[in-house]
Amino acid sequence: MNSTARKIFSTVVCLAALTGCAKAKSGQSAEVKKDPRLEKLDYIYASMSDRFKQQVSFSDDQDKLNFLTDLDKVLDAQEKFPKDDLSLYYLIDKKHNVGRYVPAKLVPLVQNEYYNISRNDLSLRPDVEAALVEMAKGARQDGITLLVSSTYRSYDYQEKLFEKWVRIDGLEEAERESARAGTSQHQLGQAIDFGSIEDSFIETAQGKWLNQNSERYGWSLSFPQGYEDVTGYRWECWHFRYIGIPACEFQKKWFGDVQQFMLEFIDAWQDKV
């Protein structure tokens, strides 16, 4: 091999080595940059129910990263919630009991120009009542006046209410339609029953408007049709809980618009620090 050939050969070898090093560094860099939360997401996802996994899935890591970006928006919104009370994402259901909790603040609902009330002993958390006013304004613009029929319920009130339905319908049926004391969303001061509180409500102008527009104002249907095995309760077309607009968007995009799935995930995510 002459000197010219040797020089060419040496140059090729060096370039190959440099390319290999560059690739190695690139691979190392990608590994370092991999979001560590992906492992946490995989761990939590694996712990969720089969029913959850039927509804929620990811196509690849990029899909998971998109999910985490949207999760960040929801958790950032939580930072603006009142600091002296439970999060609007607080998980309360048949398995998660809040005991004798009472919201830090409650404001009585009075007759006003935005929405109607069915009786004079209704109350909500102040932030939730403000959100109700915003939604009611939107409804009024569309010619709909919302009727608020049930709001905050104390532990004792819910206990008596559950016992009443047991006497009327029996324990098995009561479990499908009424929460035991300490497990009702109403005790959080975040939930409202609208209108007639019966299935026919969905056919009313008010029911149709809420079904189509409530999430735009941060209100989520708690017990959707076909998910009694998930929520523990039969379909309630009149029962909405305020969780905020970012959470409603997150719920609809990633959780099949099922509030229970989203709140279970957020609870698990925040529990695993």
PDB file of C-alpha atoms in Angstrom:
ATOM      1  CA  MET A   1       0.000   0.000   0.000  1.00  0.00           C
ATOM      2  CA  ASN A   2       1.541   3.318  -1.092  1.00  0.00           C
ATOM      3  CA  SER A   3       1.549   6.466   1.051  1.00  0.00           C
ATOM      4  CA  THR A   4      -1.487   7.989  -0.681  1.00  0.00           C
ATOM      5  CA  ALA A   5      -3.553   4.839  -0.167  1.00  0.00           C
ATOM      6  CA  ARG A   6      -2.429   4.703   3.469  1.00  0.00           C
ATOM      7  CA  LYS A   7      -3.637   8.268   4.039  1.00  0.00           C
ATOM      8  CA  ILE A   8      -7.029   7.540   2.475  1.00  0.00           C
ATOM      9  CA  PHE A   9      -7.403   4.349   4.528  1.00  0.00           C
ATOM     10  CA  SER A  10      -6.512   6.194   7.756  1.00  0.00           C
ATOM     11  CA  THR A  11      -9.004   8.930   7.001  1.00  0.00           C
ATOM     12  CA  VAL A  12     -11.809   6.407   6.401  1.00  0.00           C
ATOM     13  CA  VAL A  13     -11.007   4.595   9.643  1.00  0.00           C
ATOM     14  CA  CYS A  14     -11.035   7.840  11.622  1.00  0.00           C
ATOM     15  CA  LEU A  15     -14.326   8.940  10.116  1.00  0.00           C
ATOM     16  CA  ALA A  16     -15.888   5.568  10.923  1.00  0.00           C
ATOM     17  CA  ALA A  17     -14.652   5.811  14.490  1.00  0.00           C
ATOM     18  CA  LEU A  18     -15.970   9.331  14.860  1.00  0.00           C
ATOM     19  CA  THR A  19     -19.332   8.299  13.443  1.00  0.00           C
ATOM     20  CA  GLY A  20     -19.507   5.388  15.852  1.00  0.00           C
ATOM     21  CA  CYS A  21     -18.688   7.655  18.768  1.00  0.00           C
ATOM     22  CA  ALA A  22     -21.293  10.159  17.643  1.00  0.00           C
ATOM     23  CA  LYS A  23     -23.913   7.440  17.459  1.00  0.00           C
ATOM     24  CA  ALA A  24     -22.962   6.161  20.879  1.00  0.00           C
ATOM     25  CA  LYS A  25     -23.174   9.640  22.349  1.00  0.00           C
ATOM     26  CA  SER A  26     -26.484  10.212  20.590  1.00  0.00           C
ATOM     27  CA  GLY A  27     -27.842   6.975  22.010  1.00  0.00           C
ATOM     28  CA  GLN A  28     -26.616   7.868  25.475  1.00  0.00           C
ATOM     29  CA  SER A  29     -28.125  11.314  25.164  1.00  0.00           C
ATOM     30  CA  ALA A  30     -31.507   9.905  24.128  1.00  0.00           C
ATOM     31  CA  GLU A  31     -31.383   7.528  27.059  1.00  0.00           C
ATOM     32  CA  VAL A  32     -30.550  10.335  29.462  1.00  0.00           C
ATOM     33  CA  LYS A  33     -33.330  12.512  28.057  1.00  0.00           C
ATOM     34  CA  LYS A  34     -35.987   9.797  28.342  1.00  0.00           C
ATOM     35  CA  ASP A  35     -38.678  11.145  30.655  1.00  0.00           C
ATOM     36  CA  PRO A  36     -38.318   9.251  33.960  1.00  0.00           C
ATOM     37  CA  ARG A  37     -42.067   9.569  34.474  1.00  0.00           C
ATOM     38  CA  LEU A  38     -42.653   7.003  31.748  1.00  0.00           C
ATOM     39  CA  GLU A  39     -41.592   4.291  34.189  1.00  0.00           C
ATOM     40  CA  LYS A  40     -43.986   5.689  36.788  1.00  0.00           C
ATOM     41  CA  LEU A  41     -46.787   5.799  34.225  1.00  0.00           C
ATOM     42  CA  ASP A  42     -46.168   2.172  33.235  1.00  0.00           C
ATOM     43  CA  TYR A  43     -46.151   1.109  36.890  1.00  0.00           C
ATOM     44  CA  ILE A  44     -49.445   2.841  37.677  1.00  0.00           C
ATOM     45  CA  TYR A  45     -51.084   1.680  34.455  1.00  0.00           C
ATOM     46  CA  ALA A  46     -50.196  -1.922  35.283  1.00  0.00           C
ATOM     47  CA  SER A  47     -51.904  -1.561  38.657  1.00  0.00           C
ATOM     48  CA  MET A  48     -55.202  -0.351  37.192  1.00  0.00           C
ATOM     49  CA  SER A  49     -58.211  -2.602  36.578  1.00  0.00           C
ATOM     50  CA  ASP A  50     -58.785  -4.548  33.378  1.00  0.00           C
ATOM     51  CA  ARG A  51     -61.874  -2.391  32.785  1.00  0.00           C
ATOM     52  CA  PHE A  52     -59.661   0.678  32.975  1.00  0.00           C
ATOM     53  CA  LYS A  53     -57.218  -0.804  30.463  1.00  0.00           C
ATOM     54  CA  GLN A  54     -60.035  -1.572  28.044  1.00  0.00           C
ATOM     55  CA  GLN A  55     -60.845   2.125  28.010  1.00  0.00           C
ATOM     56  CA  VAL A  56     -57.400   3.683  28.322  1.00  0.00           C
ATOM     57  CA  SER A  57     -54.403   2.719  26.185  1.00  0.00           C
ATOM     58  CA  PHE A  58     -51.277   4.188  24.594  1.00  0.00           C
ATOM     59  CA  SER A  59     -49.873   3.410  21.139  1.00  0.00           C
ATOM     60  CA  ASP A  60     -46.219   4.112  21.983  1.00  0.00           C
ATOM     61  CA  ASP A  61     -43.899   6.148  24.205  1.00  0.00           C
ATOM     62  CA  GLN A  62     -44.644   9.332  22.282  1.00  0.00           C
ATOM     63  CA  ASP A  63     -48.326   8.824  22.981  1.00  0.00           C
ATOM     64  CA  LYS A  64     -47.487   8.434  26.665  1.00  0.00           C
ATOM     65  CA  LEU A  65     -45.437  11.644  26.582  1.00  0.00           C
ATOM     66  CA  ASN A  66     -48.412  13.470  25.077  1.00  0.00           C
ATOM     67  CA  PHE A  67     -50.538  12.083  27.891  1.00  0.00           C
ATOM     68  CA  LEU A  68     -48.042  13.318  30.484  1.00  0.00           C
ATOM     69  CA  THR A  69     -48.037  16.779  28.916  1.00  0.00           C
ATOM     70  CA  ASP A  70     -51.805  16.941  29.311  1.00  0.00           C
ATOM     71  CA  LEU A  71     -51.522  15.566  32.850  1.00  0.00           C
ATOM     72  CA  ASP A  72     -49.162  18.433  33.700  1.00  0.00           C
ATOM     73  CA  LYS A  73     -51.842  20.927  32.636  1.00  0.00           C
ATOM     74  CA  VAL A  74     -54.366  19.273  34.938  1.00  0.00           C
ATOM     75  CA  LEU A  75     -51.980  19.211  37.897  1.00  0.00           C
ATOM     76  CA  ASP A  76     -50.943  22.822  37.226  1.00  0.00           C
ATOM     77  CA  ALA A  77     -54.613  23.815  37.384  1.00  0.00           C
ATOM     78  CA  GLN A  78     -54.813  22.112  40.774  1.00  0.00           C
ATOM     79  CA  GLU A  79     -52.252  24.588  42.118  1.00  0.00           C
ATOM     80  CA  LYS A  80     -54.890  27.305  41.769  1.00  0.00           C
ATOM     81  CA  PHE A  81     -57.502  25.461  43.843  1.00  0.00           C
ATOM     82  CA  PRO A  82     -58.276  26.773  47.351  1.00  0.00           C
ATOM     83  CA  LYS A  83     -55.472  25.722  49.695  1.00  0.00           C
ATOM     84  CA  ASP A  84     -57.708  25.342  52.729  1.00  0.00           C
ATOM     85  CA  ASP A  85     -59.821  22.525  51.326  1.00  0.00           C
ATOM     86  CA  LEU A  86     -59.733  19.220  49.483  1.00  0.00           C
ATOM     87  CA  SER A  87     -58.691  19.156  45.837  1.00  0.00           C
ATOM     88  CA  LEU A  88     -61.434  19.261  43.229  1.00  0.00           C
ATOM     89  CA  TYR A  89     -59.931  15.951  42.069  1.00  0.00           C
ATOM     90  CA  TYR A  90     -60.412  14.249  45.430  1.00  0.00           C
ATOM     91  CA  LEU A  91     -61.375  10.607  44.938  1.00  0.00           C
ATOM     92  CA  ILE A  92     -64.495   9.665  46.865  1.00  0.00           C
ATOM     93  CA  ASP A  93     -66.470   6.520  46.055  1.00  0.00           C
ATOM     94  CA  LYS A  94     -67.563   3.230  47.583  1.00  0.00           C
ATOM     95  CA  LYS A  95     -63.932   2.388  48.408  1.00  0.00           C
ATOM     96  CA  HIS A  96     -62.747   5.856  49.466  1.00  0.00           C
ATOM     97  CA  ASN A  97     -64.506   7.309  52.509  1.00  0.00           C
ATOM     98  CA  VAL A  98     -64.077  10.921  53.598  1.00  0.00           C
ATOM     99  CA  GLY A  99     -65.518  10.350  57.064  1.00  0.00           C
ATOM    100  CA  ARG A 100     -67.267  13.317  58.679  1.00  0.00           C
ATOM    101  CA  TYR A 101     -65.486  15.890  56.523  1.00  0.00           C
ATOM    102  CA  VAL A 102     -67.128  19.278  56.090  1.00  0.00           C
ATOM    103  CA  PRO A 103     -65.926  21.758  53.425  1.00  0.00           C
ATOM    104  CA  ALA A 104     -63.853  24.606  54.823  1.00  0.00           C
ATOM    105  CA  LYS A 105     -66.376  27.098  53.492  1.00  0.00           C
ATOM    106  CA  LEU A 106     -69.930  26.802  52.234  1.00  0.00           C
ATOM    107  CA  VAL A 107     -72.089  29.505  50.708  1.00  0.00           C
ATOM    108  CA  PRO A 108     -75.888  29.265  50.761  1.00  0.00           C
ATOM    109  CA  LEU A 109     -77.615  29.356  47.388  1.00  0.00           C
ATOM    110  CA  VAL A 110     -80.233  32.050  47.019  1.00  0.00           C
ATOM    111  CA  GLN A 111     -82.626  32.842  44.221  1.00  0.00           C
ATOM    112  CA  ASN A 112     -80.801  34.903  41.591  1.00  0.00           C
ATOM    113  CA  GLU A 113     -80.865  36.014  37.975  1.00  0.00           C
ATOM    114  CA  TYR A 114     -78.704  33.137  36.716  1.00  0.00           C
ATOM    115  CA  TYR A 115     -80.187  29.864  37.987  1.00  0.00           C
ATOM    116  CA  ASN A 116     -83.159  28.635  40.014  1.00  0.00           C
ATOM    117  CA  ILE A 117     -83.105  26.644  43.252  1.00  0.00           C
ATOM    118  CA  SER A 118     -85.674  24.062  44.343  1.00  0.00           C
ATOM    119  CA  ARG A 119     -85.462  24.867  48.061  1.00  0.00           C
ATOM    120  CA  ASN A 120     -83.765  27.237  50.511  1.00  0.00           C
ATOM    121  CA  ASP A 121     -81.322  24.912  52.298  1.00  0.00           C
ATOM    122  CA  LEU A 122     -78.824  24.399  49.448  1.00  0.00           C
ATOM    123  CA  SER A 123     -75.109  25.284  49.632  1.00  0.00           C
ATOM    124  CA  LEU A 124     -71.817  24.747  47.791  1.00  0.00           C
ATOM    125  CA  ARG A 125     -68.144  25.525  48.134  1.00  0.00           C
ATOM    126  CA  PRO A 126     -67.591  29.159  47.049  1.00  0.00           C
ATOM    127  CA  ASP A 127     -65.374  28.209  44.091  1.00  0.00           C
ATOM    128  CA  VAL A 128     -67.944  25.673  42.920  1.00  0.00           C
ATOM    129  CA  GLU A 129     -70.834  28.125  43.234  1.00  0.00           C
ATOM    130  CA  ALA A 130     -68.855  30.632  41.159  1.00  0.00           C
ATOM    131  CA  ALA A 131     -68.380  27.944  38.502  1.00  0.00           C
ATOM    132  CA  LEU A 132     -72.116  27.229  38.614  1.00  0.00           C
ATOM    133  CA  VAL A 133     -72.849  30.889  37.914  1.00  0.00           C
ATOM    134  CA  GLU A 134     -70.559  30.821  34.871  1.00  0.00           C
ATOM    135  CA  MET A 135     -72.287  27.746  33.477  1.00  0.00           C
ATOM    136  CA  ALA A 136     -75.717  29.167  34.261  1.00  0.00           C
ATOM    137  CA  LYS A 137     -74.829  32.341  32.354  1.00  0.00           C
ATOM    138  CA  GLY A 138     -73.931  30.241  29.332  1.00  0.00           C
ATOM    139  CA  ALA A 139     -77.182  28.341  29.612  1.00  0.00           C
ATOM    140  CA  ARG A 140     -79.203  31.552  29.877  1.00  0.00           C
ATOM    141  CA  GLN A 141     -77.598  32.798  26.660  1.00  0.00           C
ATOM    142  CA  ASP A 142     -79.040  29.700  25.000  1.00  0.00           C
ATOM    143  CA  GLY A 143     -82.456  30.254  26.535  1.00  0.00           C
ATOM    144  CA  ILE A 144     -82.041  27.648  29.299  1.00  0.00           C
ATOM    145  CA  THR A 145     -82.466  28.288  33.025  1.00  0.00           C
ATOM    146  CA  LEU A 146     -80.800  25.660  35.195  1.00  0.00           C
ATOM    147  CA  LEU A 147     -82.686  24.316  38.200  1.00  0.00           C
ATOM    148  CA  VAL A 148     -80.486  23.247  41.135  1.00  0.00           C
ATOM    149  CA  SER A 149     -82.233  20.526  43.150  1.00  0.00           C
ATOM    150  CA  SER A 150     -79.559  19.092  45.478  1.00  0.00           C
ATOM    151  CA  THR A 151     -76.092  20.218  46.495  1.00  0.00           C
ATOM    152  CA  TYR A 152     -73.984  19.766  49.653  1.00  0.00           C
ATOM    153  CA  ARG A 153     -75.116  17.045  52.029  1.00  0.00           C
ATOM    154  CA  SER A 154     -73.641  16.478  55.460  1.00  0.00           C
ATOM    155  CA  TYR A 155     -72.552  13.059  56.724  1.00  0.00           C
ATOM    156  CA  ASP A 156     -75.614  12.828  58.955  1.00  0.00           C
ATOM    157  CA  TYR A 157     -77.984  13.895  56.192  1.00  0.00           C
ATOM    158  CA  GLN A 158     -76.556  11.301  53.812  1.00  0.00           C
ATOM    159  CA  GLU A 159     -76.783   8.620  56.469  1.00  0.00           C
ATOM    160  CA  LYS A 160     -80.513   9.255  56.926  1.00  0.00           C
ATOM    161  CA  LEU A 161     -81.053   9.484  53.180  1.00  0.00           C
ATOM    162  CA  PHE A 162     -79.399   6.120  52.572  1.00  0.00           C
ATOM    163  CA  GLU A 163     -81.445   4.506  55.329  1.00  0.00           C
ATOM    164  CA  LYS A 164     -84.597   5.937  53.763  1.00  0.00           C
ATOM    165  CA  TRP A 165     -83.861   4.327  50.393  1.00  0.00           C
ATOM    166  CA  VAL A 166     -83.033   1.022  52.077  1.00  0.00           C
ATOM    167  CA  ARG A 167     -86.495   1.071  53.668  1.00  0.00           C
ATOM    168  CA  ILE A 168     -88.125   1.931  50.352  1.00  0.00           C
ATOM    169  CA  ASP A 169     -86.172  -0.219  47.871  1.00  0.00           C
ATOM    170  CA  GLY A 170     -84.163  -2.682  49.935  1.00  0.00           C
ATOM    171  CA  LEU A 171     -80.404  -2.705  50.489  1.00  0.00           C
ATOM    172  CA  GLU A 172     -79.336  -4.043  47.092  1.00  0.00           C
ATOM    173  CA  GLU A 173     -81.253  -1.429  45.111  1.00  0.00           C
ATOM    174  CA  ALA A 174     -80.331   1.361  47.534  1.00  0.00           C
ATOM    175  CA  GLU A 175     -76.627   0.620  46.964  1.00  0.00           C
ATOM    176  CA  ARG A 176     -77.126   1.333  43.257  1.00  0.00           C
ATOM    177  CA  GLU A 177     -78.844   4.659  43.751  1.00  0.00           C
ATOM    178  CA  SER A 178     -77.657   6.204  47.007  1.00  0.00           C
ATOM    179  CA  ALA A 179     -74.244   6.587  48.618  1.00  0.00           C
ATOM    180  CA  ARG A 180     -73.485   5.551  52.157  1.00  0.00           C
ATOM    181  CA  ALA A 181     -72.508   8.372  54.506  1.00  0.00           C
ATOM    182  CA  GLY A 182     -68.924   9.465  53.926  1.00  0.00           C
ATOM    183  CA  THR A 183     -68.825   8.262  50.318  1.00  0.00           C
ATOM    184  CA  SER A 184     -71.054  10.775  48.517  1.00  0.00           C
ATOM    185  CA  GLN A 185     -69.701  13.417  46.140  1.00  0.00           C
ATOM    186  CA  HIS A 186     -72.358  15.712  47.565  1.00  0.00           C
ATOM    187  CA  GLN A 187     -70.511  15.763  50.899  1.00  0.00           C
ATOM    188  CA  LEU A 188     -67.584  17.465  49.126  1.00  0.00           C
ATOM    189  CA  GLY A 189     -69.778  20.446  48.239  1.00  0.00           C
ATOM    190  CA  GLN A 190     -68.774  19.968  44.593  1.00  0.00           C
ATOM    191  CA  ALA A 191     -71.720  18.053  43.136  1.00  0.00           C
ATOM    192  CA  ILE A 192     -75.164  19.126  41.969  1.00  0.00           C
ATOM    193  CA  ASP A 193     -78.314  17.237  41.078  1.00  0.00           C
ATOM    194  CA  PHE A 194     -80.191  19.246  38.481  1.00  0.00           C
ATOM    195  CA  GLY A 195     -83.847  19.304  37.529  1.00  0.00           C
ATOM    196  CA  SER A 196     -86.229  16.484  38.286  1.00  0.00           C
ATOM    197  CA  ILE A 197     -83.613  13.931  39.474  1.00  0.00           C
ATOM    198  CA  GLU A 198     -85.086  11.191  37.314  1.00  0.00           C
ATOM    199  CA  ASP A 199     -84.221   9.489  34.038  1.00  0.00           C
ATOM    200  CA  SER A 200     -86.652  11.604  32.040  1.00  0.00           C
ATOM    201  CA  PHE A 201     -84.470  14.636  32.831  1.00  0.00           C
ATOM    202  CA  ILE A 202     -82.235  13.777  29.854  1.00  0.00           C
ATOM    203  CA  GLU A 203     -85.171  14.486  27.517  1.00  0.00           C
ATOM    204  CA  THR A 204     -85.751  17.988  28.871  1.00  0.00           C
ATOM    205  CA  ALA A 205     -84.202  21.099  27.347  1.00  0.00           C
ATOM    206  CA  GLN A 206     -82.116  21.560  30.502  1.00  0.00           C
ATOM    207  CA  GLY A 207     -80.908  17.960  30.476  1.00  0.00           C
ATOM    208  CA  LYS A 208     -79.967  18.099  26.799  1.00  0.00           C
ATOM    209  CA  TRP A 209     -78.093  21.378  27.283  1.00  0.00           C
ATOM    210  CA  LEU A 210     -76.076  20.026  30.221  1.00  0.00           C
ATOM    211  CA  ASN A 211     -75.282  16.847  28.340  1.00  0.00           C
ATOM    212  CA  GLN A 212     -73.888  18.840  25.431  1.00  0.00           C
ATOM    213  CA  ASN A 213     -72.278  21.794  27.198  1.00  0.00           C
ATOM    214  CA  SER A 214     -71.419  21.110  30.859  1.00  0.00           C
ATOM    215  CA  GLU A 215     -67.802  20.077  30.209  1.00  0.00           C
ATOM    216  CA  ARG A 216     -67.101  23.399  28.494  1.00  0.00           C
ATOM    217  CA  TYR A 217     -67.580  24.961  31.938  1.00  0.00           C
ATOM    218  CA  GLY A 218     -65.712  22.309  33.938  1.00  0.00           C
ATOM    219  CA  TRP A 219     -68.709  20.192  34.988  1.00  0.00           C
ATOM    220  CA  SER A 220     -68.527  16.434  34.517  1.00  0.00           C
ATOM    221  CA  LEU A 221     -71.273  13.790  34.525  1.00  0.00           C
ATOM    222  CA  SER A 222     -70.303  11.508  37.400  1.00  0.00           C
ATOM    223  CA  PHE A 223     -72.284   8.364  36.663  1.00  0.00           C
ATOM    224  CA  PRO A 224     -72.559   7.755  32.905  1.00  0.00           C
ATOM    225  CA  GLN A 225     -74.710   5.102  31.298  1.00  0.00           C
ATOM    226  CA  GLY A 226     -73.109   1.673  30.950  1.00  0.00           C
ATOM    227  CA  TYR A 227     -70.514   2.119  33.718  1.00  0.00           C
ATOM    228  CA  GLU A 228     -72.292   0.954  36.848  1.00  0.00           C
ATOM    229  CA  ASP A 229     -69.590  -1.708  37.284  1.00  0.00           C
ATOM    230  CA  VAL A 230     -67.013   1.107  37.350  1.00  0.00           C
ATOM    231  CA  THR A 231     -68.738   3.838  39.376  1.00  0.00           C
ATOM    232  CA  GLY A 232     -70.864   1.606  41.602  1.00  0.00           C
ATOM    233  CA  TYR A 233     -73.993   3.550  40.689  1.00  0.00           C
ATOM    234  CA  ARG A 234     -76.543   3.338  37.941  1.00  0.00           C
ATOM    235  CA  TRP A 235     -76.781   6.059  35.319  1.00  0.00           C
ATOM    236  CA  GLU A 236     -77.657   9.470  36.765  1.00  0.00           C
ATOM    237  CA  CYS A 237     -78.187  11.966  33.964  1.00  0.00           C
ATOM    238  CA  TRP A 238     -78.791  14.755  36.487  1.00  0.00           C
ATOM    239  CA  HIS A 239     -75.662  14.435  38.688  1.00  0.00           C
ATOM    240  CA  PHE A 240     -72.676  16.619  37.772  1.00  0.00           C
ATOM    241  CA  ARG A 241     -69.458  17.327  39.640  1.00  0.00           C
ATOM    242  CA  TYR A 242     -67.257  20.385  39.152  1.00  0.00           C
ATOM    243  CA  ILE A 243     -63.657  19.411  38.372  1.00  0.00           C
ATOM    244  CA  GLY A 244     -62.552  22.325  36.166  1.00  0.00           C
ATOM    245  CA  ILE A 245     -62.115  22.722  32.414  1.00  0.00           C
ATOM    246  CA  PRO A 246     -58.583  21.198  32.085  1.00  0.00           C
ATOM    247  CA  ALA A 247     -59.707  18.032  33.892  1.00  0.00           C
ATOM    248  CA  CYS A 248     -62.834  17.760  31.736  1.00  0.00           C
ATOM    249  CA  GLU A 249     -60.710  18.033  28.591  1.00  0.00           C
ATOM    250  CA  PHE A 250     -58.229  15.478  29.959  1.00  0.00           C
ATOM    251  CA  GLN A 251     -61.052  13.110  30.877  1.00  0.00           C
ATOM    252  CA  LYS A 252     -62.601  13.304  27.428  1.00  0.00           C
ATOM    253  CA  LYS A 253     -59.339  12.930  25.498  1.00  0.00           C
ATOM    254  CA  TRP A 254     -57.718  10.061  27.400  1.00  0.00           C
ATOM    255  CA  PHE A 255     -60.299   8.323  29.627  1.00  0.00           C
ATOM    256  CA  GLY A 256     -63.255   7.817  27.318  1.00  0.00           C
ATOM    257  CA  ASP A 257     -64.970  10.701  29.096  1.00  0.00           C
ATOM    258  CA  VAL A 258     -65.357   8.606  32.252  1.00  0.00           C
ATOM    259  CA  GLN A 259     -64.748  10.722  35.355  1.00  0.00           C
ATOM    260  CA  GLN A 260     -64.136   7.733  37.626  1.00  0.00           C
ATOM    261  CA  PHE A 261     -61.250   6.444  35.523  1.00  0.00           C
ATOM    262  CA  MET A 262     -59.548   9.832  35.498  1.00  0.00           C
ATOM    263  CA  LEU A 263     -59.929  10.456  39.226  1.00  0.00           C
ATOM    264  CA  GLU A 264     -58.655   6.959  40.024  1.00  0.00           C
ATOM    265  CA  PHE A 265     -55.582   7.609  37.896  1.00  0.00           C
ATOM    266  CA  ILE A 266     -54.859  11.039  39.395  1.00  0.00           C
ATOM    267  CA  ASP A 267     -55.255   9.581  42.890  1.00  0.00           C
ATOM    268  CA  ALA A 268     -52.774   6.798  42.098  1.00  0.00           C
ATOM    269  CA  TRP A 269     -50.353   9.211  40.430  1.00  0.00           C
ATOM    270  CA  GLN A 270     -50.294  11.624  43.351  1.00  0.00           C
ATOM    271  CA  ASP A 271     -50.145   8.802  45.888  1.00  0.00           C
ATOM    272  CA  LYS A 272     -46.958   7.408  44.311  1.00  0.00           C
ATOM    273  CA  VAL A 273     -44.490  10.211  44.957  1.00  0.00           C
TER     274      VAL A 273
END
